[in-house]
Amino acid sequence: MQRHGYETSDTPSDADIAVINSCTVTASGDKRVINAMKQLRKHNPDIVIVLTGCYPQAFPDEAASIKNADIIT
């Protein structure tokens, strides 16, 4: 992304995009991913949240229903 002019941010409130690379080994891990997206949205309502990784691959219908994920891959 840096090659396309994006810069990294140390704080979610300054970020334009957040990429959540999830893993679905445990149900508690799934809940942490959903919670993280909720907190990102709370602190930065305009952020674009990308959900990727094992969770949307293993549970595509469930992932599609997550309201805080803007892009699911």
mmCIF file with all atom_site columns, N, CA and C in Angstrom:
data_model
loop_
_atom_site.group_PDB
_atom_site.id
_atom_site.type_symbol
_atom_site.label_atom_id
_atom_site.label_alt_id
_atom_site.label_comp_id
_atom_site.label_asym_id
_atom_site.label_entity_id
_atom_site.label_seq_id
_atom_site.pdbx_PDB_ins_code
_atom_site.Cartn_x
_atom_site.Cartn_y
_atom_site.Cartn_z
_atom_site.occupancy
_atom_site.B_iso_or_equiv
_atom_site.pdbx_formal_charge
_atom_site.auth_seq_id
_atom_site.auth_comp_id
_atom_site.auth_asym_id
_atom_site.auth_atom_id
_atom_site.pdbx_PDB_model_num
ATOM 1   N N  . MET A 1 1  ? 0.817   -1.190  0.000  1.00 0.00 ? 1  MET A N  1
ATOM 2   C CA . MET A 1 1  ? 0.000   0.000   0.000  1.00 0.00 ? 1  MET A CA 1
ATOM 3   C C  . MET A 1 1  ? 0.864   1.259   0.000  1.00 0.00 ? 1  MET A C  1
ATOM 4   N N  . GLN A 1 2  ? 2.041   1.151   0.603  1.00 0.00 ? 2  GLN A N  1
ATOM 5   C CA . GLN A 1 2  ? 2.929   2.310   0.618  1.00 0.00 ? 2  GLN A CA 1
ATOM 6   C C  . GLN A 1 2  ? 3.357   2.691   -0.791 1.00 0.00 ? 2  GLN A C  1
ATOM 7   N N  . ARG A 1 3  ? 3.491   1.704   -1.670 1.00 0.00 ? 3  ARG A N  1
ATOM 8   C CA . ARG A 1 3  ? 3.853   2.004   -3.055 1.00 0.00 ? 3  ARG A CA 1
ATOM 9   C C  . ARG A 1 3  ? 2.776   2.823   -3.756 1.00 0.00 ? 3  ARG A C  1
ATOM 10  N N  . HIS A 1 4  ? 1.575   2.800   -3.229 1.00 0.00 ? 4  HIS A N  1
ATOM 11  C CA . HIS A 1 4  ? 0.463   3.543   -3.818 1.00 0.00 ? 4  HIS A CA 1
ATOM 12  C C  . HIS A 1 4  ? 0.177   4.849   -3.069 1.00 0.00 ? 4  HIS A C  1
ATOM 13  N N  . GLY A 1 5  ? 1.111   5.262   -2.211 1.00 0.00 ? 5  GLY A N  1
ATOM 14  C CA . GLY A 1 5  ? 0.996   6.551   -1.557 1.00 0.00 ? 5  GLY A CA 1
ATOM 15  C C  . GLY A 1 5  ? 0.380   6.542   -0.172 1.00 0.00 ? 5  GLY A C  1
ATOM 16  N N  . TYR A 1 6  ? 0.019   5.368   0.345  1.00 0.00 ? 6  TYR A N  1
ATOM 17  C CA . TYR A 1 6  ? -0.538  5.304   1.689  1.00 0.00 ? 6  TYR A CA 1
ATOM 18  C C  . TYR A 1 6  ? 0.578   5.302   2.719  1.00 0.00 ? 6  TYR A C  1
ATOM 19  N N  . GLU A 1 7  ? 0.291   5.857   3.887  1.00 0.00 ? 7  GLU A N  1
ATOM 20  C CA . GLU A 1 7  ? 1.243   5.868   4.992  1.00 0.00 ? 7  GLU A CA 1
ATOM 21  C C  . GLU A 1 7  ? 0.660   5.071   6.150  1.00 0.00 ? 7  GLU A C  1
ATOM 22  N N  . THR A 1 8  ? 1.534   4.524   6.986  1.00 0.00 ? 8  THR A N  1
ATOM 23  C CA . THR A 1 8  ? 1.049   3.802   8.158  1.00 0.00 ? 8  THR A CA 1
ATOM 24  C C  . THR A 1 8  ? 0.695   4.787   9.263  1.00 0.00 ? 8  THR A C  1
ATOM 25  N N  . SER A 1 9  ? -0.187  4.355   10.137 1.00 0.00 ? 9  SER A N  1
ATOM 26  C CA . SER A 1 9  ? -0.619  5.181   11.257 1.00 0.00 ? 9  SER A CA 1
ATOM 27  C C  . SER A 1 9  ? -0.495  4.373   12.535 1.00 0.00 ? 9  SER A C  1
ATOM 28  N N  . ASP A 1 10 ? -0.082  5.027   13.599 1.00 0.00 ? 10 ASP A N  1
ATOM 29  C CA . ASP A 1 10 ? 0.033   4.352   14.888 1.00 0.00 ? 10 ASP A CA 1
ATOM 30  C C  . ASP A 1 10 ? -1.273  4.357   15.671 1.00 0.00 ? 10 ASP A C  1
ATOM 31  N N  . THR A 1 11 ? -2.217  5.179   15.252 1.00 0.00 ? 11 THR A N  1
ATOM 32  C CA . THR A 1 11 ? -3.477  5.273   15.982 1.00 0.00 ? 11 THR A CA 1
ATOM 33  C C  . THR A 1 11 ? -4.659  5.082   15.037 1.00 0.00 ? 11 THR A C  1
ATOM 34  N N  . PRO A 1 12 ? -5.646  4.317   15.447 1.00 0.00 ? 12 PRO A N  1
ATOM 35  C CA . PRO A 1 12 ? -6.822  4.085   14.601 1.00 0.00 ? 12 PRO A CA 1
ATOM 36  C C  . PRO A 1 12 ? -7.576  5.360   14.242 1.00 0.00 ? 12 PRO A C  1
ATOM 37  N N  . SER A 1 13 ? -7.541  6.348   15.113 1.00 0.00 ? 13 SER A N  1
ATOM 38  C CA . SER A 1 13 ? -8.284  7.579   14.837 1.00 0.00 ? 13 SER A CA 1
ATOM 39  C C  . SER A 1 13 ? -7.687  8.364   13.669 1.00 0.00 ? 13 SER A C  1
ATOM 40  N N  . ASP A 1 14 ? -6.412  8.117   13.336 1.00 0.00 ? 14 ASP A N  1
ATOM 41  C CA . ASP A 1 14 ? -5.758  8.797   12.223 1.00 0.00 ? 14 ASP A CA 1
ATOM 42  C C  . ASP A 1 14 ? -5.806  7.999   10.921 1.00 0.00 ? 14 ASP A C  1
ATOM 43  N N  . ALA A 1 15 ? -6.235  6.753   10.989 1.00 0.00 ? 15 ALA A N  1
ATOM 44  C CA . ALA A 1 15 ? -6.182  5.870   9.826  1.00 0.00 ? 15 ALA A CA 1
ATOM 45  C C  . ALA A 1 15 ? -7.376  6.067   8.900  1.00 0.00 ? 15 ALA A C  1
ATOM 46  N N  . ASP A 1 16 ? -7.132  5.903   7.617  1.00 0.00 ? 16 ASP A N  1
ATOM 47  C CA . ASP A 1 16 ? -8.207  5.909   6.624  1.00 0.00 ? 16 ASP A CA 1
ATOM 48  C C  . ASP A 1 16 ? -8.699  4.488   6.353  1.00 0.00 ? 16 ASP A C  1
ATOM 49  N N  . ILE A 1 17 ? -7.789  3.525   6.478  1.00 0.00 ? 17 ILE A N  1
ATOM 50  C CA . ILE A 1 17 ? -8.090  2.125   6.182  1.00 0.00 ? 17 ILE A CA 1
ATOM 51  C C  . ILE A 1 17 ? -7.489  1.246   7.279  1.00 0.00 ? 17 ILE A C  1
ATOM 52  N N  . ALA A 1 18 ? -8.242  0.217   7.681  1.00 0.00 ? 18 ALA A N  1
ATOM 53  C CA . ALA A 1 18 ? -7.712  -0.795  8.600  1.00 0.00 ? 18 ALA A CA 1
ATOM 54  C C  . ALA A 1 18 ? -7.941  -2.159  7.970  1.00 0.00 ? 18 ALA A C  1
ATOM 55  N N  . VAL A 1 19 ? -6.891  -2.965  7.917  1.00 0.00 ? 19 VAL A N  1
ATOM 56  C CA . VAL A 1 19 ? -6.988  -4.316  7.387  1.00 0.00 ? 19 VAL A CA 1
ATOM 57  C C  . VAL A 1 19 ? -6.909  -5.278  8.568  1.00 0.00 ? 19 VAL A C  1
ATOM 58  N N  . ILE A 1 20 ? -7.971  -6.040  8.758  1.00 0.00 ? 20 ILE A N  1
ATOM 59  C CA . ILE A 1 20 ? -8.027  -7.023  9.839  1.00 0.00 ? 20 ILE A CA 1
ATOM 60  C C  . ILE A 1 20 ? -7.806  -8.392  9.213  1.00 0.00 ? 20 ILE A C  1
ATOM 61  N N  . ASN A 1 21 ? -6.658  -8.988  9.497  1.00 0.00 ? 21 ASN A N  1
ATOM 62  C CA . ASN A 1 21 ? -6.343  -10.321 9.009  1.00 0.00 ? 21 ASN A CA 1
ATOM 63  C C  . ASN A 1 21 ? -6.728  -11.300 10.115 1.00 0.00 ? 21 ASN A C  1
ATOM 64  N N  . SER A 1 22 ? -7.868  -11.940 9.949  1.00 0.00 ? 22 SER A N  1
ATOM 65  C CA . SER A 1 22 ? -8.453  -12.747 11.012 1.00 0.00 ? 22 SER A CA 1
ATOM 66  C C  . SER A 1 22 ? -8.010  -14.204 10.947 1.00 0.00 ? 22 SER A C  1
ATOM 67  N N  . CYS A 1 23 ? -8.172  -14.872 12.069 1.00 0.00 ? 23 CYS A N  1
ATOM 68  C CA . CYS A 1 23 ? -7.971  -16.303 12.169 1.00 0.00 ? 23 CYS A CA 1
ATOM 69  C C  . CYS A 1 23 ? -9.156  -16.855 12.956 1.00 0.00 ? 23 CYS A C  1
ATOM 70  N N  . THR A 1 24 ? -9.609  -18.011 12.603 1.00 0.00 ? 24 THR A N  1
ATOM 71  C CA . THR A 1 24 ? -10.809 -18.547 13.238 1.00 0.00 ? 24 THR A CA 1
ATOM 72  C C  . THR A 1 24 ? -10.542 -19.866 13.948 1.00 0.00 ? 24 THR A C  1
ATOM 73  N N  . VAL A 1 25 ? -9.464  -19.928 14.683 1.00 0.00 ? 25 VAL A N  1
ATOM 74  C CA . VAL A 1 25 ? -9.111  -21.151 15.402 1.00 0.00 ? 25 VAL A CA 1
ATOM 75  C C  . VAL A 1 25 ? -10.088 -21.397 16.548 1.00 0.00 ? 25 VAL A C  1
ATOM 76  N N  . THR A 1 26 ? -10.493 -20.332 17.228 1.00 0.00 ? 26 THR A N  1
ATOM 77  C CA . THR A 1 26 ? -11.419 -20.474 18.356 1.00 0.00 ? 26 THR A CA 1
ATOM 78  C C  . THR A 1 26 ? -12.562 -19.477 18.224 1.00 0.00 ? 26 THR A C  1
ATOM 79  N N  . ALA A 1 27 ? -13.670 -19.784 18.878 1.00 0.00 ? 27 ALA A N  1
ATOM 80  C CA . ALA A 1 27 ? -14.809 -18.856 18.884 1.00 0.00 ? 27 ALA A CA 1
ATOM 81  C C  . ALA A 1 27 ? -14.434 -17.549 19.566 1.00 0.00 ? 27 ALA A C  1
ATOM 82  N N  . SER A 1 28 ? -13.575 -17.614 20.578 1.00 0.00 ? 28 SER A N  1
ATOM 83  C CA . SER A 1 28 ? -13.174 -16.374 21.255 1.00 0.00 ? 28 SER A CA 1
ATOM 84  C C  . SER A 1 28 ? -12.341 -15.501 20.323 1.00 0.00 ? 28 SER A C  1
ATOM 85  N N  . GLY A 1 29 ? -11.574 -16.120 19.422 1.00 0.00 ? 29 GLY A N  1
ATOM 86  C CA . GLY A 1 29 ? -10.817 -15.352 18.432 1.00 0.00 ? 29 GLY A CA 1
ATOM 87  C C  . GLY A 1 29 ? -11.740 -14.630 17.474 1.00 0.00 ? 29 GLY A C  1
ATOM 88  N N  . ASP A 1 30 ? -12.825 -15.297 17.078 1.00 0.00 ? 30 ASP A N  1
ATOM 89  C CA . ASP A 1 30 ? -13.820 -14.675 16.201 1.00 0.00 ? 30 ASP A CA 1
ATOM 90  C C  . ASP A 1 30 ? -14.448 -13.471 16.888 1.00 0.00 ? 30 ASP A C  1
ATOM 91  N N  . LYS A 1 31 ? -14.771 -13.622 18.147 1.00 0.00 ? 31 LYS A N  1
ATOM 92  C CA . LYS A 1 31 ? -15.384 -12.519 18.904 1.00 0.00 ? 31 LYS A CA 1
ATOM 93  C C  . LYS A 1 31 ? -14.421 -11.343 19.035 1.00 0.00 ? 31 LYS A C  1
ATOM 94  N N  . ARG A 1 32 ? -13.137 -11.634 19.199 1.00 0.00 ? 32 ARG A N  1
ATOM 95  C CA . ARG A 1 32 ? -12.146 -10.546 19.304 1.00 0.00 ? 32 ARG A CA 1
ATOM 96  C C  . ARG A 1 32 ? -12.052 -9.769  18.008 1.00 0.00 ? 32 ARG A C  1
ATOM 97  N N  . VAL A 1 33 ? -12.145 -10.465 16.876 1.00 0.00 ? 33 VAL A N  1
ATOM 98  C CA . VAL A 1 33 ? -12.111 -9.796  15.570 1.00 0.00 ? 33 VAL A CA 1
ATOM 99  C C  . VAL A 1 33 ? -13.315 -8.864  15.436 1.00 0.00 ? 33 VAL A C  1
ATOM 100 N N  . ILE A 1 34 ? -14.486 -9.359  15.758 1.00 0.00 ? 34 ILE A N  1
ATOM 101 C CA . ILE A 1 34 ? -15.704 -8.554  15.669 1.00 0.00 ? 34 ILE A CA 1
ATOM 102 C C  . ILE A 1 34 ? -15.628 -7.369  16.620 1.00 0.00 ? 34 ILE A C  1
ATOM 103 N N  . ASN A 1 35 ? -15.124 -7.598  17.815 1.00 0.00 ? 35 ASN A N  1
ATOM 104 C CA . ASN A 1 35 ? -14.952 -6.516  18.796 1.00 0.00 ? 35 ASN A CA 1
ATOM 105 C C  . ASN A 1 35 ? -13.957 -5.471  18.305 1.00 0.00 ? 35 ASN A C  1
ATOM 106 N N  . ALA A 1 36 ? -12.863 -5.914  17.699 1.00 0.00 ? 36 ALA A N  1
ATOM 107 C CA . ALA A 1 36 ? -11.854 -4.983  17.194 1.00 0.00 ? 36 ALA A CA 1
ATOM 108 C C  . ALA A 1 36 ? -12.443 -4.070  16.125 1.00 0.00 ? 36 ALA A C  1
ATOM 109 N N  . MET A 1 37 ? -13.247 -4.642  15.246 1.00 0.00 ? 37 MET A N  1
ATOM 110 C CA . MET A 1 37 ? -13.872 -3.823  14.202 1.00 0.00 ? 37 MET A CA 1
ATOM 111 C C  . MET A 1 37 ? -14.856 -2.831  14.817 1.00 0.00 ? 37 MET A C  1
ATOM 112 N N  . LYS A 1 38 ? -15.587 -3.261  15.820 1.00 0.00 ? 38 LYS A N  1
ATOM 113 C CA . LYS A 1 38 ? -16.537 -2.381  16.506 1.00 0.00 ? 38 LYS A CA 1
ATOM 114 C C  . LYS A 1 38 ? -15.804 -1.195  17.152 1.00 0.00 ? 38 LYS A C  1
ATOM 115 N N  . GLN A 1 39 ? -14.680 -1.484  17.796 1.00 0.00 ? 39 GLN A N  1
ATOM 116 C CA . GLN A 1 39 ? -13.901 -0.422  18.437 1.00 0.00 ? 39 GLN A CA 1
ATOM 117 C C  . GLN A 1 39 ? -13.283 0.529   17.407 1.00 0.00 ? 39 GLN A C  1
ATOM 118 N N  . LEU A 1 40 ? -12.794 -0.023  16.300 1.00 0.00 ? 40 LEU A N  1
ATOM 119 C CA . LEU A 1 40 ? -12.250 0.826   15.239 1.00 0.00 ? 40 LEU A CA 1
ATOM 120 C C  . LEU A 1 40 ? -13.309 1.799   14.746 1.00 0.00 ? 40 LEU A C  1
ATOM 121 N N  . ARG A 1 41 ? -14.503 1.284   14.502 1.00 0.00 ? 41 ARG A N  1
ATOM 122 C CA . ARG A 1 41 ? -15.599 2.119   14.003 1.00 0.00 ? 41 ARG A CA 1
ATOM 123 C C  . ARG A 1 41 ? -15.992 3.176   15.036 1.00 0.00 ? 41 ARG A C  1
ATOM 124 N N  . LYS A 1 42 ? -15.972 2.797   16.309 1.00 0.00 ? 42 LYS A N  1
ATOM 125 C CA . LYS A 1 42 ? -16.325 3.731   17.386 1.00 0.00 ? 42 LYS A CA 1
ATOM 126 C C  . LYS A 1 42 ? -15.352 4.904   17.435 1.00 0.00 ? 42 LYS A C  1
ATOM 127 N N  . HIS A 1 43 ? -14.066 4.612   17.314 1.00 0.00 ? 43 HIS A N  1
ATOM 128 C CA . HIS A 1 43 ? -13.041 5.651   17.421 1.00 0.00 ? 43 HIS A CA 1
ATOM 129 C C  . HIS A 1 43 ? -12.820 6.417   16.125 1.00 0.00 ? 43 HIS A C  1
ATOM 130 N N  . ASN A 1 44 ? -13.244 5.830   15.005 1.00 0.00 ? 44 ASN A N  1
ATOM 131 C CA . ASN A 1 44 ? -13.054 6.477   13.711 1.00 0.00 ? 44 ASN A CA 1
ATOM 132 C C  . ASN A 1 44 ? -14.198 6.054   12.784 1.00 0.00 ? 44 ASN A C  1
ATOM 133 N N  . PRO A 1 45 ? -15.323 6.751   12.844 1.00 0.00 ? 45 PRO A N  1
ATOM 134 C CA . PRO A 1 45 ? -16.495 6.361   12.059 1.00 0.00 ? 45 PRO A CA 1
ATOM 135 C C  . PRO A 1 45 ? -16.271 6.338   10.551 1.00 0.00 ? 45 PRO A C  1
ATOM 136 N N  . ASP A 1 46 ? -15.297 7.072   10.053 1.00 0.00 ? 46 ASP A N  1
ATOM 137 C CA . ASP A 1 46 ? -15.057 7.157   8.608  1.00 0.00 ? 46 ASP A CA 1
ATOM 138 C C  . ASP A 1 46 ? -14.050 6.136   8.084  1.00 0.00 ? 46 ASP A C  1
ATOM 139 N N  . ILE A 1 47 ? -13.460 5.351   8.964  1.00 0.00 ? 47 ILE A N  1
ATOM 140 C CA . ILE A 1 47 ? -12.441 4.394   8.549  1.00 0.00 ? 47 ILE A CA 1
ATOM 141 C C  . ILE A 1 47 ? -13.060 3.308   7.658  1.00 0.00 ? 47 ILE A C  1
ATOM 142 N N  . VAL A 1 48 ? -12.299 2.853   6.677  1.00 0.00 ? 48 VAL A N  1
ATOM 143 C CA . VAL A 1 48 ? -12.710 1.735   5.832  1.00 0.00 ? 48 VAL A CA 1
ATOM 144 C C  . VAL A 1 48 ? -12.077 0.480   6.440  1.00 0.00 ? 48 VAL A C  1
ATOM 145 N N  . ILE A 1 49 ? -12.922 -0.465  6.826  1.00 0.00 ? 49 ILE A N  1
ATOM 146 C CA . ILE A 1 49 ? -12.437 -1.683  7.472  1.00 0.00 ? 49 ILE A CA 1
ATOM 147 C C  . ILE A 1 49 ? -12.503 -2.835  6.483  1.00 0.00 ? 49 ILE A C  1
ATOM 148 N N  . VAL A 1 50 ? -11.336 -3.462  6.283  1.00 0.00 ? 50 VAL A N  1
ATOM 149 C CA . VAL A 1 50 ? -11.216 -4.615  5.390  1.00 0.00 ? 50 VAL A CA 1
ATOM 150 C C  . VAL A 1 50 ? -11.035 -5.851  6.264  1.00 0.00 ? 50 VAL A C  1
ATOM 151 N N  . LEU A 1 51 ? -11.931 -6.826  6.108  1.00 0.00 ? 51 LEU A N  1
ATOM 152 C CA . LEU A 1 51 ? -11.830 -8.086  6.839  1.00 0.00 ? 51 LEU A CA 1
ATOM 153 C C  . LEU A 1 51 ? -11.351 -9.163  5.881  1.00 0.00 ? 51 LEU A C  1
ATOM 154 N N  . THR A 1 52 ? -10.254 -9.799  6.242  1.00 0.00 ? 52 THR A N  1
ATOM 155 C CA . THR A 1 52 ? -9.677  -10.845 5.405  1.00 0.00 ? 52 THR A CA 1
ATOM 156 C C  . THR A 1 52 ? -9.185  -11.973 6.299  1.00 0.00 ? 52 THR A C  1
ATOM 157 N N  . GLY A 1 53 ? -8.710  -13.033 5.708  1.00 0.00 ? 53 GLY A N  1
ATOM 158 C CA . GLY A 1 53 ? -8.151  -14.138 6.477  1.00 0.00 ? 53 GLY A CA 1
ATOM 159 C C  . GLY A 1 53 ? -9.101  -15.311 6.607  1.00 0.00 ? 53 GLY A C  1
ATOM 160 N N  . CYS A 1 54 ? -8.851  -16.120 7.617  1.00 0.00 ? 54 CYS A N  1
ATOM 161 C CA . CYS A 1 54 ? -9.579  -17.377 7.810  1.00 0.00 ? 54 CYS A CA 1
ATOM 162 C C  . CYS A 1 54 ? -11.063 -17.193 8.103  1.00 0.00 ? 54 CYS A C  1
ATOM 163 N N  . TYR A 1 55 ? -11.402 -16.204 8.888  1.00 0.00 ? 55 TYR A N  1
ATOM 164 C CA . TYR A 1 55 ? -12.800 -16.043 9.316  1.00 0.00 ? 55 TYR A CA 1
ATOM 165 C C  . TYR A 1 55 ? -13.753 -15.895 8.132  1.00 0.00 ? 55 TYR A C  1
ATOM 166 N N  . PRO A 1 56 ? -13.541 -14.949 7.231  1.00 0.00 ? 56 PRO A N  1
ATOM 167 C CA . PRO A 1 56 ? -14.480 -14.842 6.111  1.00 0.00 ? 56 PRO A CA 1
ATOM 168 C C  . PRO A 1 56 ? -14.401 -16.013 5.136  1.00 0.00 ? 56 PRO A C  1
ATOM 169 N N  . GLN A 1 57 ? -13.275 -16.699 5.106  1.00 0.00 ? 57 GLN A N  1
ATOM 170 C CA . GLN A 1 57 ? -13.168 -17.863 4.241  1.00 0.00 ? 57 GLN A CA 1
ATOM 171 C C  . GLN A 1 57 ? -13.940 -19.051 4.816  1.00 0.00 ? 57 GLN A C  1
ATOM 172 N N  . ALA A 1 58 ? -13.861 -19.232 6.143  1.00 0.00 ? 58 ALA A N  1
ATOM 173 C CA . ALA A 1 58 ? -14.529 -20.359 6.794  1.00 0.00 ? 58 ALA A CA 1
ATOM 174 C C  . ALA A 1 58 ? -16.027 -20.124 6.965  1.00 0.00 ? 58 ALA A C  1
ATOM 175 N N  . PHE A 1 59 ? -16.410 -18.866 7.197  1.00 0.00 ? 59 PHE A N  1
ATOM 176 C CA . PHE A 1 59 ? -17.808 -18.528 7.461  1.00 0.00 ? 59 PHE A CA 1
ATOM 177 C C  . PHE A 1 59 ? -18.246 -17.345 6.608  1.00 0.00 ? 59 PHE A C  1
ATOM 178 N N  . PRO A 1 60 ? -18.301 -17.501 5.291  1.00 0.00 ? 60 PRO A N  1
ATOM 179 C CA . PRO A 1 60 ? -18.583 -16.361 4.417  1.00 0.00 ? 60 PRO A CA 1
ATOM 180 C C  . PRO A 1 60 ? -19.931 -15.691 4.672  1.00 0.00 ? 60 PRO A C  1
ATOM 181 N N  . ASP A 1 61 ? -20.976 -16.465 4.958  1.00 0.00 ? 61 ASP A N  1
ATOM 182 C CA . ASP A 1 61 ? -22.289 -15.864 5.210  1.00 0.00 ? 61 ASP A CA 1
ATOM 183 C C  . ASP A 1 61 ? -22.293 -15.066 6.503  1.00 0.00 ? 61 ASP A C  1
ATOM 184 N N  . GLU A 1 62 ? -21.656 -15.613 7.525  1.00 0.00 ? 62 GLU A N  1
ATOM 185 C CA . GLU A 1 62 ? -21.564 -14.924 8.810  1.00 0.00 ? 62 GLU A CA 1
ATOM 186 C C  . GLU A 1 62 ? -20.740 -13.644 8.675  1.00 0.00 ? 62 GLU A C  1
ATOM 187 N N  . ALA A 1 63 ? -19.626 -13.733 7.980  1.00 0.00 ? 63 ALA A N  1
ATOM 188 C CA . ALA A 1 63 ? -18.766 -12.563 7.780  1.00 0.00 ? 63 ALA A CA 1
ATOM 189 C C  . ALA A 1 63 ? -19.493 -11.480 6.994  1.00 0.00 ? 63 ALA A C  1
ATOM 190 N N  . ALA A 1 64 ? -20.278 -11.878 6.014  1.00 0.00 ? 64 ALA A N  1
ATOM 191 C CA . ALA A 1 64 ? -21.007 -10.909 5.187  1.00 0.00 ? 64 ALA A CA 1
ATOM 192 C C  . ALA A 1 64 ? -22.034 -10.120 6.009  1.00 0.00 ? 64 ALA A C  1
ATOM 193 N N  . SER A 1 65 ? -22.468 -10.693 7.118  1.00 0.00 ? 65 SER A N  1
ATOM 194 C CA . SER A 1 65 ? -23.467 -10.005 7.938  1.00 0.00 ? 65 SER A CA 1
ATOM 195 C C  . SER A 1 65 ? -22.855 -9.050  8.968  1.00 0.00 ? 65 SER A C  1
ATOM 196 N N  . ILE A 1 66 ? -21.540 -8.976  9.034  1.00 0.00 ? 66 ILE A N  1
ATOM 197 C CA . ILE A 1 66 ? -20.882 -8.084  9.992  1.00 0.00 ? 66 ILE A CA 1
ATOM 198 C C  . ILE A 1 66 ? -21.009 -6.653  9.498  1.00 0.00 ? 66 ILE A C  1
ATOM 199 N N  . LYS A 1 67 ? -21.701 -5.833  10.257 1.00 0.00 ? 67 LYS A N  1
ATOM 200 C CA . LYS A 1 67 ? -21.996 -4.480  9.790  1.00 0.00 ? 67 LYS A CA 1
ATOM 201 C C  . LYS A 1 67 ? -20.785 -3.548  9.797  1.00 0.00 ? 67 LYS A C  1
ATOM 202 N N  . ASN A 1 68 ? -19.762 -3.854  10.586 1.00 0.00 ? 68 ASN A N  1
ATOM 203 C CA . ASN A 1 68 ? -18.618 -2.949  10.657 1.00 0.00 ? 68 ASN A CA 1
ATOM 204 C C  . ASN A 1 68 ? -17.552 -3.235  9.614  1.00 0.00 ? 68 ASN A C  1
ATOM 205 N N  . ALA A 1 69 ? -17.689 -4.302  8.854  1.00 0.00 ? 69 ALA A N  1
ATOM 206 C CA . ALA A 1 69 ? -16.734 -4.614  7.794  1.00 0.00 ? 69 ALA A CA 1
ATOM 207 C C  . ALA A 1 69 ? -17.234 -3.991  6.484  1.00 0.00 ? 69 ALA A C  1
ATOM 208 N N  . ASP A 1 70 ? -16.410 -3.135  5.895  1.00 0.00 ? 70 ASP A N  1
ATOM 209 C CA . ASP A 1 70 ? -16.777 -2.500  4.628  1.00 0.00 ? 70 ASP A CA 1
ATOM 210 C C  . ASP A 1 70 ? -16.418 -3.365  3.430  1.00 0.00 ? 70 ASP A C  1
ATOM 211 N N  . ILE A 1 71 ? -15.292 -4.053  3.534  1.00 0.00 ? 71 ILE A N  1
ATOM 212 C CA . ILE A 1 71 ? -14.811 -4.915  2.455  1.00 0.00 ? 71 ILE A CA 1
ATOM 213 C C  . ILE A 1 71 ? -14.459 -6.263  3.084  1.00 0.00 ? 71 ILE A C  1
ATOM 214 N N  . ILE A 1 72 ? -14.962 -7.339  2.485  1.00 0.00 ? 72 ILE A N  1
ATOM 215 C CA . ILE A 1 72 ? -14.683 -8.681  2.990  1.00 0.00 ? 72 ILE A CA 1
ATOM 216 C C  . ILE A 1 72 ? -14.064 -9.486  1.857  1.00 0.00 ? 72 ILE A C  1
ATOM 217 N N  . THR A 1 73 ? -12.841 -9.990  2.129  1.00 0.00 ? 73 THR A N  1
ATOM 218 C CA . THR A 1 73 ? -12.157 -10.754 1.088  1.00 0.00 ? 73 THR A CA 1
ATOM 219 C C  . THR A 1 73 ? -11.747 -12.108 1.598  1.00 0.00 ? 73 THR A C  1
#
